[in-house]
mmCIF file of C-alpha atoms and ligand atoms in Angstrom:
data_model
loop_
_atom_site.group_PDB
_atom_site.id
_atom_site.type_symbol
_atom_site.label_atom_id
_atom_site.label_comp_id
_atom_site.label_asym_id
_atom_site.label_seq_id
_atom_site.Cartn_x
_atom_site.Cartn_y
_atom_site.Cartn_z
ATOM 1 C CA ASP A 8 2.488 -21.425 12.040
ATOM 2 C CA LYS A 9 3.839 -21.345 8.475
ATOM 3 C CA GLY A 10 2.196 -24.651 7.567
ATOM 4 C CA ALA A 11 3.599 -25.876 4.270
ATOM 5 C CA TYR A 12 5.048 -22.456 3.407
ATOM 6 C CA PRO A 13 8.805 -21.921 3.443
ATOM 7 C CA TYR A 14 8.354 -18.345 4.670
ATOM 8 C CA TYR A 15 5.636 -16.353 6.410
ATOM 9 C CA MET A 16 5.836 -13.689 3.725
ATOM 10 C CA LEU A 17 4.589 -16.062 1.034
ATOM 11 C CA LYS A 18 1.810 -17.317 3.295
ATOM 12 C CA GLU A 19 0.781 -13.750 4.068
ATOM 13 C CA ILE A 20 0.789 -12.793 0.375
ATOM 14 C CA ASP A 21 -1.493 -15.731 -0.346
ATOM 15 C CA GLU A 22 -3.797 -14.830 2.548
ATOM 16 C CA GLN A 23 -4.753 -11.524 0.957
ATOM 17 C CA ALA A 24 -7.793 -12.950 -0.843
ATOM 18 C CA VAL A 25 -9.176 -14.310 2.431
ATOM 19 C CA VAL A 26 -8.379 -11.036 4.174
ATOM 20 C CA ALA A 27 -10.377 -9.124 1.558
ATOM 21 C CA ARG A 28 -13.337 -11.452 2.161
ATOM 22 C CA ASN A 29 -13.027 -11.152 5.939
ATOM 23 C CA ILE A 30 -12.984 -7.370 5.722
ATOM 24 C CA ALA A 31 -16.079 -7.331 3.506
ATOM 25 C CA ALA A 32 -17.876 -9.764 5.849
ATOM 26 C CA HIS A 33 -17.017 -7.602 8.850
ATOM 27 C CA TYR A 34 -17.965 -4.222 7.394
ATOM 28 C CA PHE A 35 -21.019 -5.187 5.278
ATOM 29 C CA ASP A 36 -24.174 -6.998 6.402
ATOM 30 C CA GLU A 37 -26.054 -9.528 4.280
ATOM 31 C CA GLU A 38 -28.042 -6.757 2.556
ATOM 32 C CA GLY A 39 -24.883 -4.944 1.585
ATOM 33 C CA GLN A 40 -25.349 -2.207 4.202
ATOM 34 C CA LEU A 41 -22.268 -0.922 5.948
ATOM 35 C CA GLN A 42 -21.858 -1.956 9.572
ATOM 36 C CA GLY A 43 -19.209 -1.731 12.252
ATOM 37 C CA ILE A 44 -18.353 1.955 11.779
ATOM 38 C CA GLY A 45 -20.186 3.896 14.461
ATOM 39 C CA CYS A 46 -21.957 7.197 13.742
ATOM 40 C CA ALA A 47 -19.713 8.748 16.359
ATOM 41 C CA ILE A 48 -16.839 8.266 13.916
ATOM 42 C CA THR A 49 -18.559 9.305 10.700
ATOM 43 C CA ASP A 50 -20.281 12.320 12.317
ATOM 44 C CA LYS A 51 -16.970 13.584 13.653
ATOM 45 C CA MET A 52 -15.266 13.041 10.322
ATOM 46 C CA LYS A 53 -18.009 14.881 8.450
ATOM 47 C CA GLU A 54 -17.485 17.879 10.736
ATOM 48 C CA ALA A 55 -13.835 18.027 9.687
ATOM 49 C CA ASP A 56 -12.645 20.351 6.945
ATOM 50 C CA ARG A 57 -9.519 18.256 6.323
ATOM 51 C CA LEU A 58 -8.221 14.790 7.081
ATOM 52 C CA TYR A 59 -4.619 14.208 8.125
ATOM 53 C CA ILE A 60 -3.407 10.660 7.607
ATOM 54 C CA VAL A 61 -0.271 9.967 9.631
ATOM 55 C CA ALA A 62 1.794 6.783 9.326
ATOM 56 C CA ALA A 63 5.213 5.270 8.633
ATOM 57 C CA GLY A 64 6.686 3.042 5.927
ATOM 58 C CA THR A 65 4.248 0.714 4.250
ATOM 59 C CA SER A 66 1.347 2.140 6.241
ATOM 60 C CA TYR A 67 2.235 5.603 4.919
ATOM 61 C CA HIS A 68 2.089 4.166 1.409
ATOM 62 C CA ALA A 69 -1.365 2.728 2.140
ATOM 63 C CA GLY A 70 -2.386 6.232 3.237
ATOM 64 C CA LEU A 71 -1.312 7.683 -0.107
ATOM 65 C CA VAL A 72 -3.883 5.421 -1.754
ATOM 66 C CA GLY A 73 -6.543 6.068 0.896
ATOM 67 C CA LYS A 74 -6.266 9.821 0.339
ATOM 68 C CA ARG A 75 -7.827 9.296 -3.075
ATOM 69 C CA TYR A 76 -10.904 7.619 -1.595
ATOM 70 C CA PHE A 77 -11.482 10.288 1.030
ATOM 71 C CA GLU A 78 -11.117 13.054 -1.534
ATOM 72 C CA GLN A 79 -12.966 11.491 -4.435
ATOM 73 C CA TRP A 80 -15.791 9.724 -2.626
ATOM 74 C CA ALA A 81 -16.160 11.687 0.608
ATOM 75 C CA GLN A 82 -15.080 15.052 -0.834
ATOM 76 C CA ILE A 83 -12.875 15.833 2.148
ATOM 77 C CA PRO A 84 -9.446 17.309 1.403
ATOM 78 C CA THR A 85 -6.852 14.878 2.741
ATOM 79 C CA GLU A 86 -3.148 15.132 3.470
ATOM 80 C CA VAL A 87 -0.850 12.185 4.097
ATOM 81 C CA HIS A 88 2.159 12.644 6.335
ATOM 82 C CA ILE A 89 5.214 10.695 7.438
ATOM 83 C CA ALA A 90 4.897 10.379 11.209
ATOM 84 C CA SER A 91 8.579 11.030 12.015
ATOM 85 C CA GLU A 92 8.430 14.309 10.087
ATOM 86 C CA PHE A 93 5.060 15.498 11.325
ATOM 87 C CA ALA A 94 6.147 14.878 14.929
ATOM 88 C CA TYR A 95 8.790 17.606 14.893
ATOM 89 C CA ASP A 96 7.632 19.842 12.051
ATOM 90 C CA GLN A 97 3.893 20.048 12.346
ATOM 91 C CA PRO A 98 2.520 21.694 9.223
ATOM 92 C CA MET A 99 -0.032 24.480 9.394
ATOM 93 C CA LEU A 100 -3.343 22.797 10.142
ATOM 94 C CA SER A 101 -6.826 23.574 8.891
ATOM 95 C CA ALA A 102 -9.488 24.982 11.246
ATOM 96 C CA LYS A 103 -11.129 21.592 11.877
ATOM 97 C CA PRO A 104 -8.642 18.796 11.355
ATOM 98 C CA PHE A 105 -9.369 15.114 11.871
ATOM 99 C CA PHE A 106 -6.483 12.684 12.255
ATOM 100 C CA ILE A 107 -6.262 9.133 10.949
ATOM 101 C CA PHE A 108 -3.411 6.971 12.196
ATOM 102 C CA LEU A 109 -2.608 3.940 10.052
ATOM 103 C CA SER A 110 -0.557 1.197 11.633
ATOM 104 C CA GLN A 111 -0.147 -2.540 11.405
ATOM 105 C CA SER A 112 1.296 -2.918 14.907
ATOM 106 C CA GLY A 113 -0.347 0.021 16.623
ATOM 107 C CA GLU A 114 2.955 0.541 18.433
ATOM 108 C CA THR A 115 5.077 2.603 16.036
ATOM 109 C CA ALA A 116 6.836 5.208 18.178
ATOM 110 C CA ASP A 117 6.875 7.890 15.485
ATOM 111 C CA SER A 118 3.106 7.666 15.096
ATOM 112 C CA ARG A 119 2.590 7.564 18.857
ATOM 113 C CA GLU A 120 4.559 10.779 19.207
ATOM 114 C CA VAL A 121 2.229 12.499 16.739
ATOM 115 C CA LEU A 122 -0.871 11.119 18.453
ATOM 116 C CA ASP A 123 0.384 12.487 21.769
ATOM 117 C CA ASN A 124 0.906 15.919 20.219
ATOM 118 C CA VAL A 125 -2.475 15.871 18.507
ATOM 119 C CA LYS A 126 -4.286 14.909 21.698
ATOM 120 C CA LYS A 127 -2.599 17.719 23.589
ATOM 121 C CA GLN A 128 -3.977 20.105 20.966
ATOM 122 C CA GLY A 129 -7.458 18.635 21.428
ATOM 123 C CA PHE A 130 -7.958 17.291 17.872
ATOM 124 C CA PRO A 131 -10.000 14.131 17.212
ATOM 125 C CA ALA A 132 -8.167 11.016 16.086
ATOM 126 C CA LEU A 133 -9.042 7.620 14.681
ATOM 127 C CA THR A 134 -6.612 4.707 14.480
ATOM 128 C CA LEU A 135 -6.915 2.024 11.830
ATOM 129 C CA ALA A 136 -4.726 -0.795 13.092
ATOM 130 C CA ASN A 137 -4.175 -4.465 12.579
ATOM 131 C CA VAL A 138 -3.324 -5.094 16.220
ATOM 132 C CA MET A 139 -6.276 -3.900 18.250
ATOM 133 C CA ASN A 140 -5.780 -3.054 21.907
ATOM 134 C CA SER A 141 -2.409 -1.574 20.951
ATOM 135 C CA THR A 142 -1.177 1.811 22.135
ATOM 136 C CA LEU A 143 -2.398 3.674 19.057
ATOM 137 C CA THR A 144 -5.880 2.124 19.224
ATOM 138 C CA ARG A 145 -6.223 2.689 22.978
ATOM 139 C CA GLU A 146 -5.048 6.272 22.951
ATOM 140 C CA ALA A 147 -7.023 7.546 19.956
ATOM 141 C CA ASP A 148 -10.659 8.657 20.338
ATOM 142 C CA PHE A 149 -11.747 5.970 17.884
ATOM 143 C CA ALA A 150 -10.328 2.757 16.478
ATOM 144 C CA LEU A 151 -11.265 0.402 13.651
ATOM 145 C CA PRO A 152 -9.681 -2.976 12.909
ATOM 146 C CA VAL A 153 -8.026 -3.638 9.553
ATOM 147 C CA LEU A 154 -8.441 -7.390 10.062
ATOM 148 C CA ALA A 155 -5.387 -8.688 8.223
ATOM 149 C CA GLY A 156 -4.739 -11.275 10.930
ATOM 150 C CA PRO A 157 -1.311 -11.766 12.523
ATOM 151 C CA GLU A 158 1.491 -10.583 10.253
ATOM 152 C CA ILE A 159 4.819 -12.189 11.113
ATOM 153 C CA ALA A 160 7.123 -11.422 8.169
ATOM 154 C CA VAL A 161 8.941 -8.127 8.686
ATOM 155 C CA ALA A 162 7.950 -6.999 5.193
ATOM 156 C CA SER A 163 4.326 -5.958 5.413
ATOM 157 C CA THR A 164 2.058 -7.340 2.693
ATOM 158 C CA LYS A 165 -1.462 -8.224 3.757
ATOM 159 C CA ALA A 166 -1.583 -5.353 6.247
ATOM 160 C CA TYR A 167 -1.033 -2.939 3.345
ATOM 161 C CA THR A 168 -3.869 -4.304 1.225
ATOM 162 C CA ALA A 169 -6.094 -4.519 4.307
ATOM 163 C CA GLN A 170 -5.382 -0.874 5.175
ATOM 164 C CA VAL A 171 -6.235 0.192 1.647
ATOM 165 C CA LEU A 172 -9.481 -1.804 1.762
ATOM 166 C CA VAL A 173 -10.592 -0.462 5.132
ATOM 167 C CA GLN A 174 -9.881 3.109 4.037
ATOM 168 C CA ALA A 175 -12.048 2.490 0.967
ATOM 169 C CA ILE A 176 -14.851 1.223 3.189
ATOM 170 C CA LEU A 177 -14.521 4.136 5.588
ATOM 171 C CA ALA A 178 -14.553 6.643 2.713
ATOM 172 C CA SER A 179 -17.654 4.949 1.311
ATOM 173 C CA ALA A 180 -19.335 5.431 4.694
ATOM 174 C CA LEU A 181 -18.721 9.182 4.305
ATOM 175 C CA GLY A 182 -19.659 9.546 0.678
ATOM 176 C CA ASN A 183 -20.422 7.681 -2.492
ATOM 177 C CA PRO A 184 -17.963 5.604 -4.524
ATOM 178 C CA GLY A 185 -20.424 5.526 -7.417
ATOM 179 C CA PHE A 186 -20.345 1.724 -7.648
ATOM 180 C CA ASP A 187 -21.300 -1.242 -5.489
ATOM 181 C CA LEU A 188 -18.244 -1.484 -3.241
ATOM 182 C CA LYS A 189 -19.311 -4.732 -1.612
ATOM 183 C CA ALA A 190 -19.731 -6.482 -4.972
ATOM 184 C CA GLU A 191 -16.464 -5.048 -6.190
ATOM 185 C CA LEU A 192 -14.622 -6.287 -3.102
ATOM 186 C CA ALA A 193 -15.853 -9.800 -3.849
ATOM 187 C CA LYS A 194 -14.307 -9.402 -7.307
ATOM 188 C CA VAL A 195 -11.083 -8.048 -5.808
ATOM 189 C CA ALA A 196 -10.789 -11.175 -3.639
ATOM 190 C CA VAL A 197 -11.206 -13.457 -6.651
ATOM 191 C CA GLU A 198 -8.658 -11.524 -8.694
ATOM 192 C CA ILE A 199 -6.099 -11.466 -5.869
ATOM 193 C CA SER A 200 -6.118 -15.273 -6.035
ATOM 194 C CA ALA A 201 -5.846 -15.180 -9.817
ATOM 195 C CA ILE A 202 -2.606 -13.192 -9.390
ATOM 196 C CA THR A 203 -1.147 -15.212 -6.520
ATOM 197 C CA ASP A 204 -1.774 -18.335 -8.646
ATOM 198 C CA GLU A 205 0.794 -17.019 -11.122
ATOM 199 C CA LYS A 206 3.808 -17.461 -8.858
ATOM 200 C CA GLU A 207 5.953 -19.078 -11.549
ATOM 201 C CA THR A 208 5.613 -15.979 -13.727
ATOM 202 C CA PHE A 209 6.870 -13.693 -10.957
ATOM 203 C CA LYS A 210 9.629 -16.112 -9.995
ATOM 204 C CA LYS A 211 10.858 -16.009 -13.574
ATOM 205 C CA ILE A 212 10.643 -12.210 -13.734
ATOM 206 C CA ALA A 213 12.597 -11.923 -10.480
ATOM 207 C CA GLU A 214 15.247 -14.391 -11.566
ATOM 208 C CA THR A 215 15.801 -12.821 -14.975
ATOM 209 C CA ALA A 216 15.180 -9.063 -14.680
ATOM 210 C CA LEU A 217 16.845 -8.748 -11.267
ATOM 211 C CA LYS A 218 19.670 -11.224 -11.755
ATOM 212 C CA ASP A 219 22.964 -9.666 -10.575
ATOM 213 C CA GLN A 220 21.311 -6.246 -10.488
ATOM 214 C CA LYS A 221 22.164 -3.862 -7.661
ATOM 215 C CA SER A 222 19.515 -1.294 -8.445
ATOM 216 C CA ALA A 223 16.030 -1.102 -9.902
ATOM 217 C CA PHE A 224 13.102 1.240 -10.414
ATOM 218 C CA TYR A 225 9.354 1.080 -10.067
ATOM 219 C CA ILE A 226 7.485 3.779 -11.950
ATOM 220 C CA GLY A 227 3.851 4.780 -12.289
ATOM 221 C CA ARG A 228 1.545 7.779 -12.371
ATOM 222 C CA GLY A 229 -1.260 8.733 -10.014
ATOM 223 C CA LEU A 230 -2.291 5.773 -7.889
ATOM 224 C CA ASP A 231 0.372 3.722 -9.668
ATOM 225 C CA ALA A 232 3.003 6.175 -8.392
ATOM 226 C CA ALA A 233 1.774 5.520 -4.853
ATOM 227 C CA VAL A 234 1.972 1.770 -5.434
ATOM 228 C CA ALA A 235 5.430 2.203 -6.988
ATOM 229 C CA LEU A 236 6.690 3.545 -3.649
ATOM 230 C CA GLU A 237 5.387 0.489 -1.823
ATOM 231 C CA ALA A 238 6.633 -1.875 -4.541
ATOM 232 C CA ALA A 239 10.112 -0.356 -4.287
ATOM 233 C CA LEU A 240 10.140 -0.587 -0.491
ATOM 234 C CA LYS A 241 9.180 -4.278 -0.661
ATOM 235 C CA LEU A 242 11.961 -5.105 -3.093
ATOM 236 C CA LYS A 243 14.706 -3.092 -1.407
ATOM 237 C CA GLU A 244 13.976 -3.993 2.206
ATOM 238 C CA ILE A 245 14.298 -7.748 1.745
ATOM 239 C CA SER A 246 16.486 -8.273 -1.352
ATOM 240 C CA TYR A 247 18.798 -5.282 -0.709
ATOM 241 C CA VAL A 248 18.486 -4.280 -4.368
ATOM 242 C CA GLN A 249 18.475 -0.510 -4.132
ATOM 243 C CA THR A 250 15.117 0.386 -5.616
ATOM 244 C CA GLU A 251 13.504 3.726 -6.225
ATOM 245 C CA GLY A 252 9.771 4.144 -6.536
ATOM 246 C CA PHE A 253 9.061 7.082 -8.794
ATOM 247 C CA ALA A 254 6.322 9.218 -10.218
ATOM 248 C CA ALA A 255 7.148 8.452 -13.841
ATOM 249 C CA GLY A 256 6.902 12.049 -15.045
ATOM 250 C CA GLU A 257 9.671 13.077 -12.636
ATOM 251 C CA LEU A 258 12.257 10.757 -14.191
ATOM 252 C CA LYS A 259 13.174 13.238 -16.905
ATOM 253 C CA HIS A 260 13.913 15.870 -14.265
ATOM 254 C CA GLY A 261 17.075 14.125 -13.182
ATOM 255 C CA THR A 262 16.824 10.496 -12.215
ATOM 256 C CA ILE A 263 16.757 9.150 -15.767
ATOM 257 C CA SER A 264 20.533 9.678 -15.820
ATOM 258 C CA LEU A 265 20.821 6.599 -13.586
ATOM 259 C CA ILE A 266 19.437 4.319 -16.284
ATOM 260 C CA GLU A 267 22.114 2.049 -17.737
ATOM 261 C CA ASP A 268 22.132 -0.970 -19.989
ATOM 262 C CA GLY A 269 19.998 -3.611 -18.313
ATOM 263 C CA THR A 270 18.706 -1.487 -15.398
ATOM 264 C CA PRO A 271 15.395 -3.076 -14.473
ATOM 265 C CA VAL A 272 12.497 -0.613 -14.652
ATOM 266 C CA PHE A 273 9.152 -2.004 -13.548
ATOM 267 C CA ALA A 274 6.205 0.047 -14.765
ATOM 268 C CA LEU A 275 2.778 -0.202 -13.139
ATOM 269 C CA LEU A 276 0.077 0.773 -15.570
ATOM 270 C CA THR A 277 -3.496 0.685 -14.290
ATOM 271 C CA GLN A 278 -4.706 4.273 -14.647
ATOM 272 C CA LYS A 279 -6.336 5.016 -17.959
ATOM 273 C CA LYS A 280 -5.941 8.798 -17.918
ATOM 274 C CA THR A 281 -2.146 8.622 -17.836
ATOM 275 C CA ALA A 282 -1.541 5.316 -19.616
ATOM 276 C CA GLY A 283 -0.340 7.009 -22.799
ATOM 277 C CA LEU A 284 2.119 9.218 -20.951
ATOM 278 C CA LEU A 285 3.433 6.250 -18.985
ATOM 279 C CA ARG A 286 3.931 4.277 -22.210
ATOM 280 C CA GLY A 287 6.050 7.204 -23.400
ATOM 281 C CA GLU A 288 8.149 7.099 -20.251
ATOM 282 C CA VAL A 289 8.637 3.351 -20.615
ATOM 283 C CA ALA A 290 9.863 3.957 -24.181
ATOM 284 C CA GLN A 291 12.233 6.701 -22.977
ATOM 285 C CA VAL A 292 13.959 4.484 -20.409
ATOM 286 C CA ALA A 293 14.018 1.565 -22.856
ATOM 287 C CA ALA A 294 15.758 3.815 -25.379
ATOM 288 C CA ARG A 295 18.453 4.404 -22.745
ATOM 289 C CA GLY A 296 19.002 0.695 -22.245
ATOM 290 C CA ALA A 297 16.596 -0.119 -19.414
ATOM 291 C CA ASN A 298 15.124 -3.571 -19.191
ATOM 292 C CA THR A 299 11.470 -2.618 -18.897
ATOM 293 C CA VAL A 300 8.957 -4.891 -17.206
ATOM 294 C CA VAL A 301 5.420 -3.616 -17.699
ATOM 295 C CA ILE A 302 2.629 -4.788 -15.431
ATOM 296 C CA ALA A 303 -0.603 -3.468 -16.934
ATOM 297 C CA SER A 304 -4.355 -3.787 -16.491
ATOM 298 C CA LYS A 305 -6.073 -5.949 -19.029
ATOM 299 C CA SER A 306 -7.675 -3.085 -20.956
ATOM 300 C CA LEU A 307 -4.398 -1.129 -21.071
ATOM 301 C CA THR A 308 -2.053 -3.948 -21.963
ATOM 302 C CA LYS A 309 0.097 -4.194 -25.091
ATOM 303 C CA ASP A 310 2.183 -6.912 -26.709
ATOM 304 C CA GLY A 311 5.382 -7.415 -24.810
ATOM 305 C CA ASP A 312 4.012 -6.587 -21.364
ATOM 306 C CA ALA A 313 5.341 -8.884 -18.661
ATOM 307 C CA PHE A 314 2.079 -9.404 -16.805
ATOM 308 C CA VAL A 315 -1.584 -8.623 -17.397
ATOM 309 C CA LEU A 316 -3.501 -7.607 -14.287
ATOM 310 C CA PRO A 317 -7.151 -8.603 -14.040
ATOM 311 C CA GLU A 318 -9.359 -5.558 -13.908
ATOM 312 C CA VAL A 319 -11.538 -4.179 -11.127
ATOM 313 C CA GLU A 320 -12.725 -0.582 -10.509
ATOM 314 C CA GLU A 321 -9.757 1.607 -11.391
ATOM 315 C CA LEU A 322 -9.485 3.186 -7.941
ATOM 316 C CA LEU A 323 -9.203 -0.297 -6.396
ATOM 317 C CA MET A 324 -6.425 -1.374 -8.769
ATOM 318 C CA PRO A 325 -3.658 -0.585 -6.214
ATOM 319 C CA ILE A 326 -4.819 -3.655 -4.281
ATOM 320 C CA LEU A 327 -4.104 -5.835 -7.307
ATOM 321 C CA ALA A 328 -1.079 -3.947 -8.657
ATOM 322 C CA VAL A 329 0.942 -4.348 -5.473
ATOM 323 C CA ILE A 330 0.755 -8.150 -5.482
ATOM 324 C CA PRO A 331 3.133 -8.800 -8.396
ATOM 325 C CA ALA A 332 5.616 -6.496 -6.644
ATOM 326 C CA GLN A 333 5.284 -8.448 -3.393
ATOM 327 C CA LEU A 334 5.927 -11.713 -5.237
ATOM 328 C CA ILE A 335 8.808 -10.305 -7.285
ATOM 329 C CA ALA A 336 10.421 -9.067 -4.040
ATOM 330 C CA TYR A 337 9.900 -12.477 -2.468
ATOM 331 C CA TYR A 338 11.456 -14.434 -5.334
ATOM 332 C CA ALA A 339 14.342 -12.001 -5.857
ATOM 333 C CA THR A 340 15.204 -12.449 -2.181
ATOM 334 C CA LEU A 341 14.885 -16.228 -2.339
ATOM 335 C CA ASP A 342 17.154 -16.205 -5.391
ATOM 336 C CA ARG A 343 19.767 -14.360 -3.317
ATOM 337 C CA HIS A 344 19.533 -16.956 -0.533
ATOM 338 C CA LEU A 345 18.549 -14.337 2.016
ATOM 339 C CA ASP A 346 16.148 -14.681 4.942
ATOM 340 C CA VAL A 347 12.915 -13.414 3.420
ATOM 341 C CA ASP A 348 11.105 -12.995 6.716
ATOM 342 C CA ARG A 349 13.896 -11.354 8.646
ATOM 343 C CA PRO A 350 15.899 -8.810 6.672
ATOM 344 C CA ARG A 351 18.972 -7.402 8.364
ATOM 345 C CA ASN A 352 18.752 -4.272 10.547
ATOM 346 C CA LEU A 353 14.956 -4.352 10.740
ATOM 347 C CA ALA A 354 12.381 -5.075 13.440
ATOM 348 C CA LYS A 355 8.725 -5.886 12.850
ATOM 349 C CA SER A 356 7.556 -3.187 15.175
ATOM 350 C CA VAL A 357 9.590 0.017 15.405
ATOM 351 C CA THR A 358 9.034 1.158 18.969
ATOM 352 C CA VAL A 359 11.841 3.716 19.098
ATOM 353 C CA GLN A 360 11.938 7.110 17.429
HETATM 354 C C1 F6R B 416 7.705 -2.365 5.609
HETATM 355 C C2 F6R B 416 7.158 -2.223 6.936
HETATM 356 C C3 F6R B 416 7.350 -0.944 7.651
HETATM 357 C C4 F6R B 416 6.116 -0.586 8.490
HETATM 358 C C5 F6R B 416 6.378 0.647 9.351
HETATM 359 C C6 F6R B 416 5.134 1.079 10.092
HETATM 360 O O1 F6R B 416 7.396 -3.591 5.019
HETATM 361 O O2 F6R B 416 6.559 -3.140 7.463
HETATM 362 O O3 F6R B 416 7.637 0.089 6.772
HETATM 363 O O4 F6R B 416 5.038 -0.382 7.637
HETATM 364 O O5 F6R B 416 7.416 0.392 10.242
HETATM 365 O O6 F6R B 416 4.714 0.078 10.951
HETATM 366 P P1 F6R B 416 3.243 0.032 11.497
HETATM 367 O O7 F6R B 416 2.340 -0.171 10.339
HETATM 368 O O8 F6R B 416 3.228 -1.130 12.441
HETATM 369 O O9 F6R B 416 2.978 1.342 12.187
#
């Protein structure tokens, strides 16, 4: 039920703060100890010499963020793969691989094909899914819930943030984030609401920067590059504005030639190490006429930025940085009088290869 919301997508964007709290309540006990992830899972994962995250679309983008947690906190090399590619061109695997399937629906045919292949080869697999008791959760050796609650809008929003959060929790069960993850998740939930409270700002950005535009860019570096891919998918899949998500440093190797007067370029700037370089790239596209819209963390912001993101641990910033993009996509689509929840040519669950 949409309640007072005009579209499920907006309701689901707003629900992300509650989802973050629900995930923390499920995976941490009162004392802040992790719970709900059996030793069978963590023992098996610790035996692995490499993790292979396999997923499609938005879930693949969540995996690109999760990779960072498994590598940085758990010290396990991690690869992220597009299911439809992996299924027919399996890369050379390490000696002891462990597979993680990420899926909202648990029914994505491309991912199921890979799981079938992996099982035949005898490798262990864990599914993180929003819909439990789905094919991918039943057929993997292990399954953990991502607890986003029912997601109705075709464009995935809360399932993405939930997948990122649960990967962070799983990685923290294997290693050490170096900060109090439970406390930080409480902060994340508060700050998600602080961003979703700013709807008018994003409505205005969508209605001005994207007005009459047929193409747009999202750029970032590091984790922001991963979020840029998801941000671009959100905008293009519902508003039909052709949007490219780009690792900002790659622009100069070709794509910058697409920049024209007024081309909207959204820059996500939450990673300190590369903030200076990204500022340079923003200046380069601006010099070629782009209409730059910078969304930056509080400590990295400068005069003229379009939105200041509240700050949490830098590695958790993707959870906050994606929300403006979700809202900009929503309002750009509304402004075009399109059906936000049901974009053309798309199904919520892609059960064919
Ligand atoms: C985009 C979107 C899709 C799905 C993809 C995988 O908003 O929803 O890209 O993420 O089809 O679906 P699941 O996660 O159900 O395996």
